């Protein structure tokens, strides 16, 4: 059984279609079909059946799934181990973080990394979704919640201060009539955000006017006069036209965690980036941003 065929099988299972697997793996739709047929010929039974919701596993496919995931874990372990033993400071370094963190906090770190080591190519995966480091969706991840996956080396990198922001017009309206100002919030469907609870508690008579998983989009909505939002200080302070609104108590800060798979602990380009991040991302420099 070829690992390349099994890899396509797993992609079809996870995406629910041949087309989705093709897009995920960057191959053609006919290629996916041929590889699945090869597996089905070897099994002498169908692995999928078509439903209105998409492809679902047959009993044979379900039995193959456990073995396929075991093969995937072994292949990924080999890949991580080889990457972790790479001694030269060159190659792609895949970094996962929220978009605002990549653009307003990590950018100077990555610029310094490439200045010192021009052969290293940072690749930022900017998303609120938590990436799977065991599957090499990224080499290293920065996020606001600790890692729970096994074999992840992690530590608290810094404490991120947050502030309350709005346009000049919004800030003026808030001083005169707080209830007239709309609230721009994080979408809490994915996770719990202390800043949302803080904002709702401080402005119980104000109505929600906008929610988003993107802090950068929230900043733009503030800039367009939709209301007030709690934003990370590096993003809010750097957005021209926004004012930080002083409050008797500030919004809760968040810890930033950094993590990577244990197998990558010897990857030199990862170590180099983390060393620069430790030097540049001190709490004092962020607070003074």
mmCIF file of C-alpha atoms in Angstrom:
data_model
loop_
_atom_site.group_PDB
_atom_site.id
_atom_site.type_symbol
_atom_site.label_atom_id
_atom_site.label_comp_id
_atom_site.label_asym_id
_atom_site.label_seq_id
_atom_site.Cartn_x
_atom_site.Cartn_y
_atom_site.Cartn_z
ATOM 1 C CA UNK A 1 0.000 0.000 0.000
ATOM 2 C CA UNK A 2 1.527 3.307 -1.127
ATOM 3 C CA UNK A 3 1.625 6.172 1.406
ATOM 4 C CA UNK A 4 0.754 8.626 -1.399
ATOM 5 C CA UNK A 5 -2.501 6.699 -2.005
ATOM 6 C CA UNK A 6 -3.293 6.544 1.709
ATOM 7 C CA UNK A 7 -2.635 10.292 2.022
ATOM 8 C CA UNK A 8 -5.234 10.954 -0.671
ATOM 9 C CA UNK A 9 -7.666 8.550 1.017
ATOM 10 C CA UNK A 10 -7.373 10.533 4.284
ATOM 11 C CA UNK A 11 -7.846 13.826 2.459
ATOM 12 C CA UNK A 12 -11.067 12.525 0.872
ATOM 13 C CA UNK A 13 -12.340 11.368 4.273
ATOM 14 C CA UNK A 14 -11.620 14.738 5.879
ATOM 15 C CA UNK A 15 -12.970 16.900 3.068
ATOM 16 C CA UNK A 16 -15.932 14.686 2.141
ATOM 17 C CA UNK A 17 -15.287 14.848 -1.607
ATOM 18 C CA UNK A 18 -12.748 14.162 -4.332
ATOM 19 C CA UNK A 19 -12.738 17.848 -5.239
ATOM 20 C CA UNK A 20 -12.034 18.939 -1.683
ATOM 21 C CA UNK A 21 -9.165 16.453 -1.394
ATOM 22 C CA UNK A 22 -7.720 17.674 -4.705
ATOM 23 C CA UNK A 23 -7.756 21.284 -3.497
ATOM 24 C CA UNK A 24 -6.218 20.367 -0.154
ATOM 25 C CA UNK A 25 -3.366 18.403 -1.696
ATOM 26 C CA UNK A 26 -2.865 20.525 -4.811
ATOM 27 C CA UNK A 27 -3.513 17.690 -7.255
ATOM 28 C CA UNK A 28 -6.098 17.177 -9.978
ATOM 29 C CA UNK A 29 -9.563 15.713 -9.451
ATOM 30 C CA UNK A 30 -8.848 12.763 -11.825
ATOM 31 C CA UNK A 31 -5.672 11.972 -9.874
ATOM 32 C CA UNK A 32 -7.683 11.625 -6.669
ATOM 33 C CA UNK A 33 -10.176 9.368 -8.433
ATOM 34 C CA UNK A 34 -7.429 7.122 -9.832
ATOM 35 C CA UNK A 35 -5.674 6.771 -6.475
ATOM 36 C CA UNK A 36 -8.892 5.870 -4.667
ATOM 37 C CA UNK A 37 -9.717 3.303 -7.374
ATOM 38 C CA UNK A 38 -6.258 1.770 -6.855
ATOM 39 C CA UNK A 39 -6.994 1.332 -3.156
ATOM 40 C CA UNK A 40 -10.462 -0.064 -3.846
ATOM 41 C CA UNK A 41 -9.013 -2.531 -6.369
ATOM 42 C CA UNK A 42 -6.513 -3.700 -3.765
ATOM 43 C CA UNK A 43 -9.281 -4.071 -1.163
ATOM 44 C CA UNK A 44 -11.642 -5.593 -3.736
ATOM 45 C CA UNK A 45 -14.403 -3.525 -2.153
ATOM 46 C CA UNK A 46 -15.681 0.052 -2.265
ATOM 47 C CA UNK A 47 -14.242 2.403 0.356
ATOM 48 C CA UNK A 48 -16.852 5.166 -0.032
ATOM 49 C CA UNK A 49 -20.504 5.494 -0.835
ATOM 50 C CA UNK A 50 -22.163 8.642 -2.145
ATOM 51 C CA UNK A 51 -24.863 10.427 -0.111
ATOM 52 C CA UNK A 52 -26.587 13.789 -0.351
ATOM 53 C CA UNK A 53 -24.155 15.063 2.287
ATOM 54 C CA UNK A 54 -21.116 13.836 0.351
ATOM 55 C CA UNK A 55 -18.905 10.770 0.477
ATOM 56 C CA UNK A 56 -19.074 8.571 3.576
ATOM 57 C CA UNK A 57 -16.990 5.536 4.479
ATOM 58 C CA UNK A 58 -18.175 1.995 3.919
ATOM 59 C CA UNK A 59 -17.392 -0.606 6.578
ATOM 60 C CA UNK A 60 -14.248 -1.504 4.648
ATOM 61 C CA UNK A 61 -13.255 2.143 4.421
ATOM 62 C CA UNK A 62 -13.881 2.596 8.128
ATOM 63 C CA UNK A 63 -11.624 -0.377 8.911
ATOM 64 C CA UNK A 64 -8.921 1.111 6.679
ATOM 65 C CA UNK A 65 -9.176 4.486 8.418
ATOM 66 C CA UNK A 66 -7.425 3.388 11.618
ATOM 67 C CA UNK A 67 -4.552 1.822 9.688
ATOM 68 C CA UNK A 68 -4.312 4.870 7.431
ATOM 69 C CA UNK A 69 -4.051 7.248 10.404
ATOM 70 C CA UNK A 70 -1.354 5.041 11.923
ATOM 71 C CA UNK A 71 0.591 5.190 8.650
ATOM 72 C CA UNK A 72 0.099 8.979 8.579
ATOM 73 C CA UNK A 73 1.435 9.368 12.125
ATOM 74 C CA UNK A 74 4.559 7.411 11.187
ATOM 75 C CA UNK A 75 5.107 9.399 7.997
ATOM 76 C CA UNK A 76 4.658 12.713 9.811
ATOM 77 C CA UNK A 77 7.021 11.612 12.583
ATOM 78 C CA UNK A 78 9.699 10.886 9.969
ATOM 79 C CA UNK A 79 9.059 14.255 8.336
ATOM 80 C CA UNK A 80 9.277 16.128 11.640
ATOM 81 C CA UNK A 81 12.413 14.282 12.708
ATOM 82 C CA UNK A 82 14.177 15.073 9.436
ATOM 83 C CA UNK A 83 13.103 18.721 9.652
ATOM 84 C CA UNK A 84 14.189 18.927 13.282
ATOM 85 C CA UNK A 85 17.679 17.665 12.449
ATOM 86 C CA UNK A 86 18.185 20.207 9.680
ATOM 87 C CA UNK A 87 21.421 21.949 10.681
ATOM 88 C CA UNK A 88 21.523 24.726 8.089
ATOM 89 C CA UNK A 89 19.758 28.044 8.616
ATOM 90 C CA UNK A 90 17.737 27.876 5.440
ATOM 91 C CA UNK A 91 14.345 26.757 4.246
ATOM 92 C CA UNK A 92 10.711 27.526 4.962
ATOM 93 C CA UNK A 93 9.565 28.176 8.528
ATOM 94 C CA UNK A 94 5.776 27.809 8.794
ATOM 95 C CA UNK A 95 4.289 30.030 11.494
ATOM 96 C CA UNK A 96 0.679 30.001 12.669
ATOM 97 C CA UNK A 97 -0.877 32.959 14.477
ATOM 98 C CA UNK A 98 -3.842 35.300 14.463
ATOM 99 C CA UNK A 99 -3.736 37.838 11.647
ATOM 100 C CA UNK A 100 -3.369 40.853 13.955
ATOM 101 C CA UNK A 101 -0.512 39.203 15.853
ATOM 102 C CA UNK A 102 1.334 38.388 12.644
ATOM 103 C CA UNK A 103 0.887 41.883 11.211
ATOM 104 C CA UNK A 104 1.449 44.073 14.275
ATOM 105 C CA UNK A 105 3.624 41.987 16.625
ATOM 106 C CA UNK A 106 5.482 39.294 14.686
ATOM 107 C CA UNK A 107 6.311 41.350 11.585
ATOM 108 C CA UNK A 108 9.409 43.053 13.091
ATOM 109 C CA UNK A 109 10.592 39.691 14.445
ATOM 110 C CA UNK A 110 10.317 38.027 11.034
ATOM 111 C CA UNK A 111 11.970 40.996 9.319
ATOM 112 C CA UNK A 112 14.913 40.690 11.703
ATOM 113 C CA UNK A 113 15.040 36.924 11.151
ATOM 114 C CA UNK A 114 15.347 37.322 7.377
ATOM 115 C CA UNK A 115 17.877 40.148 7.799
ATOM 116 C CA UNK A 116 20.126 37.876 9.862
ATOM 117 C CA UNK A 117 19.410 34.697 7.894
ATOM 118 C CA UNK A 118 18.410 35.545 4.295
ATOM 119 C CA UNK A 119 18.010 31.873 3.318
ATOM 120 C CA UNK A 120 15.175 31.390 5.851
ATOM 121 C CA UNK A 121 11.726 32.007 4.351
ATOM 122 C CA UNK A 122 8.981 32.666 6.938
ATOM 123 C CA UNK A 123 5.547 31.463 5.812
ATOM 124 C CA UNK A 124 2.760 32.892 7.984
ATOM 125 C CA UNK A 125 -0.549 31.041 8.258
ATOM 126 C CA UNK A 126 -2.758 33.836 9.571
ATOM 127 C CA UNK A 127 -5.971 32.393 10.999
ATOM 128 C CA UNK A 128 -7.989 32.242 14.200
ATOM 129 C CA UNK A 129 -8.222 28.442 13.717
ATOM 130 C CA UNK A 130 -5.926 26.394 15.964
ATOM 131 C CA UNK A 131 -3.484 24.517 13.737
ATOM 132 C CA UNK A 132 -2.439 20.905 14.339
ATOM 133 C CA UNK A 133 1.310 20.904 14.969
ATOM 134 C CA UNK A 134 1.522 17.096 14.981
ATOM 135 C CA UNK A 135 0.337 17.044 11.361
ATOM 136 C CA UNK A 136 2.887 19.724 10.390
ATOM 137 C CA UNK A 137 0.159 22.241 9.544
ATOM 138 C CA UNK A 138 2.749 24.630 10.986
ATOM 139 C CA UNK A 139 6.211 24.374 12.551
ATOM 140 C CA UNK A 140 5.412 26.798 15.355
ATOM 141 C CA UNK A 141 2.246 28.488 16.603
ATOM 142 C CA UNK A 142 1.491 31.586 18.646
ATOM 143 C CA UNK A 143 -1.898 31.705 20.339
ATOM 144 C CA UNK A 144 -3.805 32.991 23.384
ATOM 145 C CA UNK A 145 -4.642 29.591 24.884
ATOM 146 C CA UNK A 146 -2.203 26.908 26.095
ATOM 147 C CA UNK A 147 -1.628 23.833 23.961
ATOM 148 C CA UNK A 148 -3.288 20.583 25.003
ATOM 149 C CA UNK A 149 -1.932 18.262 22.310
ATOM 150 C CA UNK A 150 0.664 15.631 23.308
ATOM 151 C CA UNK A 151 4.372 16.102 22.514
ATOM 152 C CA UNK A 152 4.114 19.898 22.212
ATOM 153 C CA UNK A 153 6.851 22.024 23.756
ATOM 154 C CA UNK A 154 5.203 25.242 24.929
ATOM 155 C CA UNK A 155 5.744 28.267 27.125
ATOM 156 C CA UNK A 156 4.161 31.602 27.922
ATOM 157 C CA UNK A 157 5.895 34.150 25.724
ATOM 158 C CA UNK A 158 4.379 37.408 26.946
ATOM 159 C CA UNK A 159 1.339 39.173 28.354
ATOM 160 C CA UNK A 160 -0.573 41.170 25.720
ATOM 161 C CA UNK A 161 -2.255 44.390 26.907
ATOM 162 C CA UNK A 162 -5.649 45.312 25.464
ATOM 163 C CA UNK A 163 -7.418 48.662 25.298
ATOM 164 C CA UNK A 164 -10.814 50.158 24.491
ATOM 165 C CA UNK A 165 -10.890 51.979 21.135
ATOM 166 C CA UNK A 166 -13.190 54.084 18.999
ATOM 167 C CA UNK A 167 -13.104 56.951 16.517
ATOM 168 C CA UNK A 168 -12.957 60.533 17.804
ATOM 169 C CA UNK A 169 -16.686 60.935 17.117
ATOM 170 C CA UNK A 170 -17.516 57.683 18.894
ATOM 171 C CA UNK A 171 -15.384 58.611 21.905
ATOM 172 C CA UNK A 172 -17.193 61.965 22.166
ATOM 173 C CA UNK A 173 -20.617 60.303 21.920
ATOM 174 C CA UNK A 174 -19.643 57.763 24.583
ATOM 175 C CA UNK A 175 -18.767 60.479 27.079
ATOM 176 C CA UNK A 176 -22.192 62.087 26.612
ATOM 177 C CA UNK A 177 -24.369 58.985 26.300
ATOM 178 C CA UNK A 178 -22.633 55.586 26.729
ATOM 179 C CA UNK A 179 -25.824 53.697 25.836
ATOM 180 C CA UNK A 180 -25.871 55.310 22.374
ATOM 181 C CA UNK A 181 -22.579 53.694 21.363
ATOM 182 C CA UNK A 182 -22.601 50.300 19.645
ATOM 183 C CA UNK A 183 -20.436 47.380 20.749
ATOM 184 C CA UNK A 184 -18.066 45.637 18.316
ATOM 185 C CA UNK A 185 -17.279 42.184 19.669
ATOM 186 C CA UNK A 186 -15.362 39.012 18.988
ATOM 187 C CA UNK A 187 -17.481 36.157 17.662
ATOM 188 C CA UNK A 188 -17.714 33.916 20.735
ATOM 189 C CA UNK A 189 -18.976 30.852 18.843
ATOM 190 C CA UNK A 190 -15.406 29.504 18.608
ATOM 191 C CA UNK A 191 -14.113 30.325 22.077
ATOM 192 C CA UNK A 192 -14.556 32.359 25.269
ATOM 193 C CA UNK A 193 -13.110 35.870 25.214
ATOM 194 C CA UNK A 194 -12.733 37.731 28.540
ATOM 195 C CA UNK A 195 -12.762 41.084 26.745
ATOM 196 C CA UNK A 196 -16.297 40.412 25.462
ATOM 197 C CA UNK A 197 -17.550 39.798 29.004
ATOM 198 C CA UNK A 198 -15.701 42.928 30.172
ATOM 199 C CA UNK A 199 -17.272 45.099 27.464
ATOM 200 C CA UNK A 200 -20.800 43.783 28.031
ATOM 201 C CA UNK A 201 -20.428 44.330 31.784
ATOM 202 C CA UNK A 202 -19.188 47.936 31.397
ATOM 203 C CA UNK A 203 -21.829 48.892 28.819
ATOM 204 C CA UNK A 204 -24.972 46.906 29.722
ATOM 205 C CA UNK A 205 -27.316 49.345 27.932
ATOM 206 C CA UNK A 206 -25.374 49.440 24.665
ATOM 207 C CA UNK A 207 -26.387 47.174 21.812
ATOM 208 C CA UNK A 208 -24.222 44.776 19.842
ATOM 209 C CA UNK A 209 -23.731 46.132 16.347
ATOM 210 C CA UNK A 210 -21.019 43.885 14.875
ATOM 211 C CA UNK A 211 -19.136 40.648 15.586
ATOM 212 C CA UNK A 212 -16.140 39.122 13.840
ATOM 213 C CA UNK A 213 -13.359 36.595 14.417
ATOM 214 C CA UNK A 214 -10.911 39.182 13.030
ATOM 215 C CA UNK A 215 -9.493 41.881 15.283
ATOM 216 C CA UNK A 216 -8.271 43.791 12.218
ATOM 217 C CA UNK A 217 -11.816 43.909 10.812
ATOM 218 C CA UNK A 218 -13.099 45.111 14.190
ATOM 219 C CA UNK A 219 -10.534 47.934 14.096
ATOM 220 C CA UNK A 220 -11.804 49.012 10.684
ATOM 221 C CA UNK A 221 -15.402 48.974 11.883
ATOM 222 C CA UNK A 222 -14.332 51.215 14.788
ATOM 223 C CA UNK A 223 -12.617 53.519 12.331
ATOM 224 C CA UNK A 224 -15.846 53.750 10.334
ATOM 225 C CA UNK A 225 -17.774 54.892 13.389
ATOM 226 C CA UNK A 226 -19.775 51.733 14.079
ATOM 227 C CA UNK A 227 -18.914 51.675 17.753
ATOM 228 C CA UNK A 228 -16.263 50.767 20.321
ATOM 229 C CA UNK A 229 -14.138 47.624 20.528
ATOM 230 C CA UNK A 230 -11.538 46.042 22.761
ATOM 231 C CA UNK A 231 -8.388 45.570 20.677
ATOM 232 C CA UNK A 232 -4.818 44.407 21.325
ATOM 233 C CA UNK A 233 -2.754 47.518 22.037
ATOM 234 C CA UNK A 234 -0.269 47.001 19.159
ATOM 235 C CA UNK A 235 -3.171 46.885 16.674
ATOM 236 C CA UNK A 236 -5.300 49.636 18.198
ATOM 237 C CA UNK A 237 -2.403 52.066 18.773
ATOM 238 C CA UNK A 238 -1.111 51.569 15.222
ATOM 239 C CA UNK A 239 -4.483 52.178 13.535
ATOM 240 C CA UNK A 240 -4.504 55.831 12.521
ATOM 241 C CA UNK A 241 -7.799 57.520 13.389
ATOM 242 C CA UNK A 242 -8.561 55.373 16.432
ATOM 243 C CA UNK A 243 -8.407 56.695 19.986
ATOM 244 C CA UNK A 244 -7.716 54.630 23.064
ATOM 245 C CA UNK A 245 -10.493 55.442 25.521
ATOM 246 C CA UNK A 246 -9.427 55.621 29.163
ATOM 247 C CA UNK A 247 -11.541 53.630 31.587
ATOM 248 C CA UNK A 248 -11.427 53.256 35.403
ATOM 249 C CA UNK A 249 -10.219 49.699 34.795
ATOM 250 C CA UNK A 250 -8.544 48.369 31.674
ATOM 251 C CA UNK A 251 -9.728 45.346 29.662
ATOM 252 C CA UNK A 252 -8.143 42.066 30.728
ATOM 253 C CA UNK A 253 -4.788 41.250 29.174
ATOM 254 C CA UNK A 254 -4.149 37.867 27.516
ATOM 255 C CA UNK A 255 -1.157 35.568 27.732
ATOM 256 C CA UNK A 256 0.497 34.692 24.437
ATOM 257 C CA UNK A 257 1.715 31.098 24.225
ATOM 258 C CA UNK A 258 4.230 29.715 21.751
ATOM 259 C CA UNK A 259 4.456 26.018 20.949
ATOM 260 C CA UNK A 260 6.111 23.560 18.582
ATOM 261 C CA UNK A 261 6.350 19.796 18.261
ATOM 262 C CA UNK A 262 9.018 18.072 20.369
ATOM 263 C CA UNK A 263 10.570 16.564 17.229
ATOM 264 C CA UNK A 264 11.408 20.063 15.937
ATOM 265 C CA UNK A 265 13.312 21.199 19.044
ATOM 266 C CA UNK A 266 16.636 21.040 17.162
ATOM 267 C CA UNK A 267 15.441 22.960 14.070
ATOM 268 C CA UNK A 268 17.943 25.816 13.870
ATOM 269 C CA UNK A 269 15.727 28.247 11.972
ATOM 270 C CA UNK A 270 12.997 27.735 14.576
ATOM 271 C CA UNK A 271 15.445 28.329 17.418
ATOM 272 C CA UNK A 272 16.739 31.463 15.704
ATOM 273 C CA UNK A 273 13.238 32.904 15.328
ATOM 274 C CA UNK A 274 12.335 32.145 18.956
ATOM 275 C CA UNK A 275 15.530 33.790 20.216
ATOM 276 C CA UNK A 276 14.708 36.962 18.292
ATOM 277 C CA UNK A 277 11.107 36.871 19.529
ATOM 278 C CA UNK A 278 12.299 36.579 23.143
ATOM 279 C CA UNK A 279 14.528 39.626 22.702
ATOM 280 C CA UNK A 280 12.038 41.841 20.837
ATOM 281 C CA UNK A 281 8.710 40.915 22.426
ATOM 282 C CA UNK A 282 9.310 41.950 25.989
ATOM 283 C CA UNK A 283 6.302 43.259 27.901
ATOM 284 C CA UNK A 284 7.921 46.677 28.265
ATOM 285 C CA UNK A 285 8.350 47.133 24.513
ATOM 286 C CA UNK A 286 4.735 46.127 23.802
ATOM 287 C CA UNK A 287 3.324 48.432 26.467
ATOM 288 C CA UNK A 288 5.340 51.297 25.051
ATOM 289 C CA UNK A 289 4.281 50.545 21.477
#
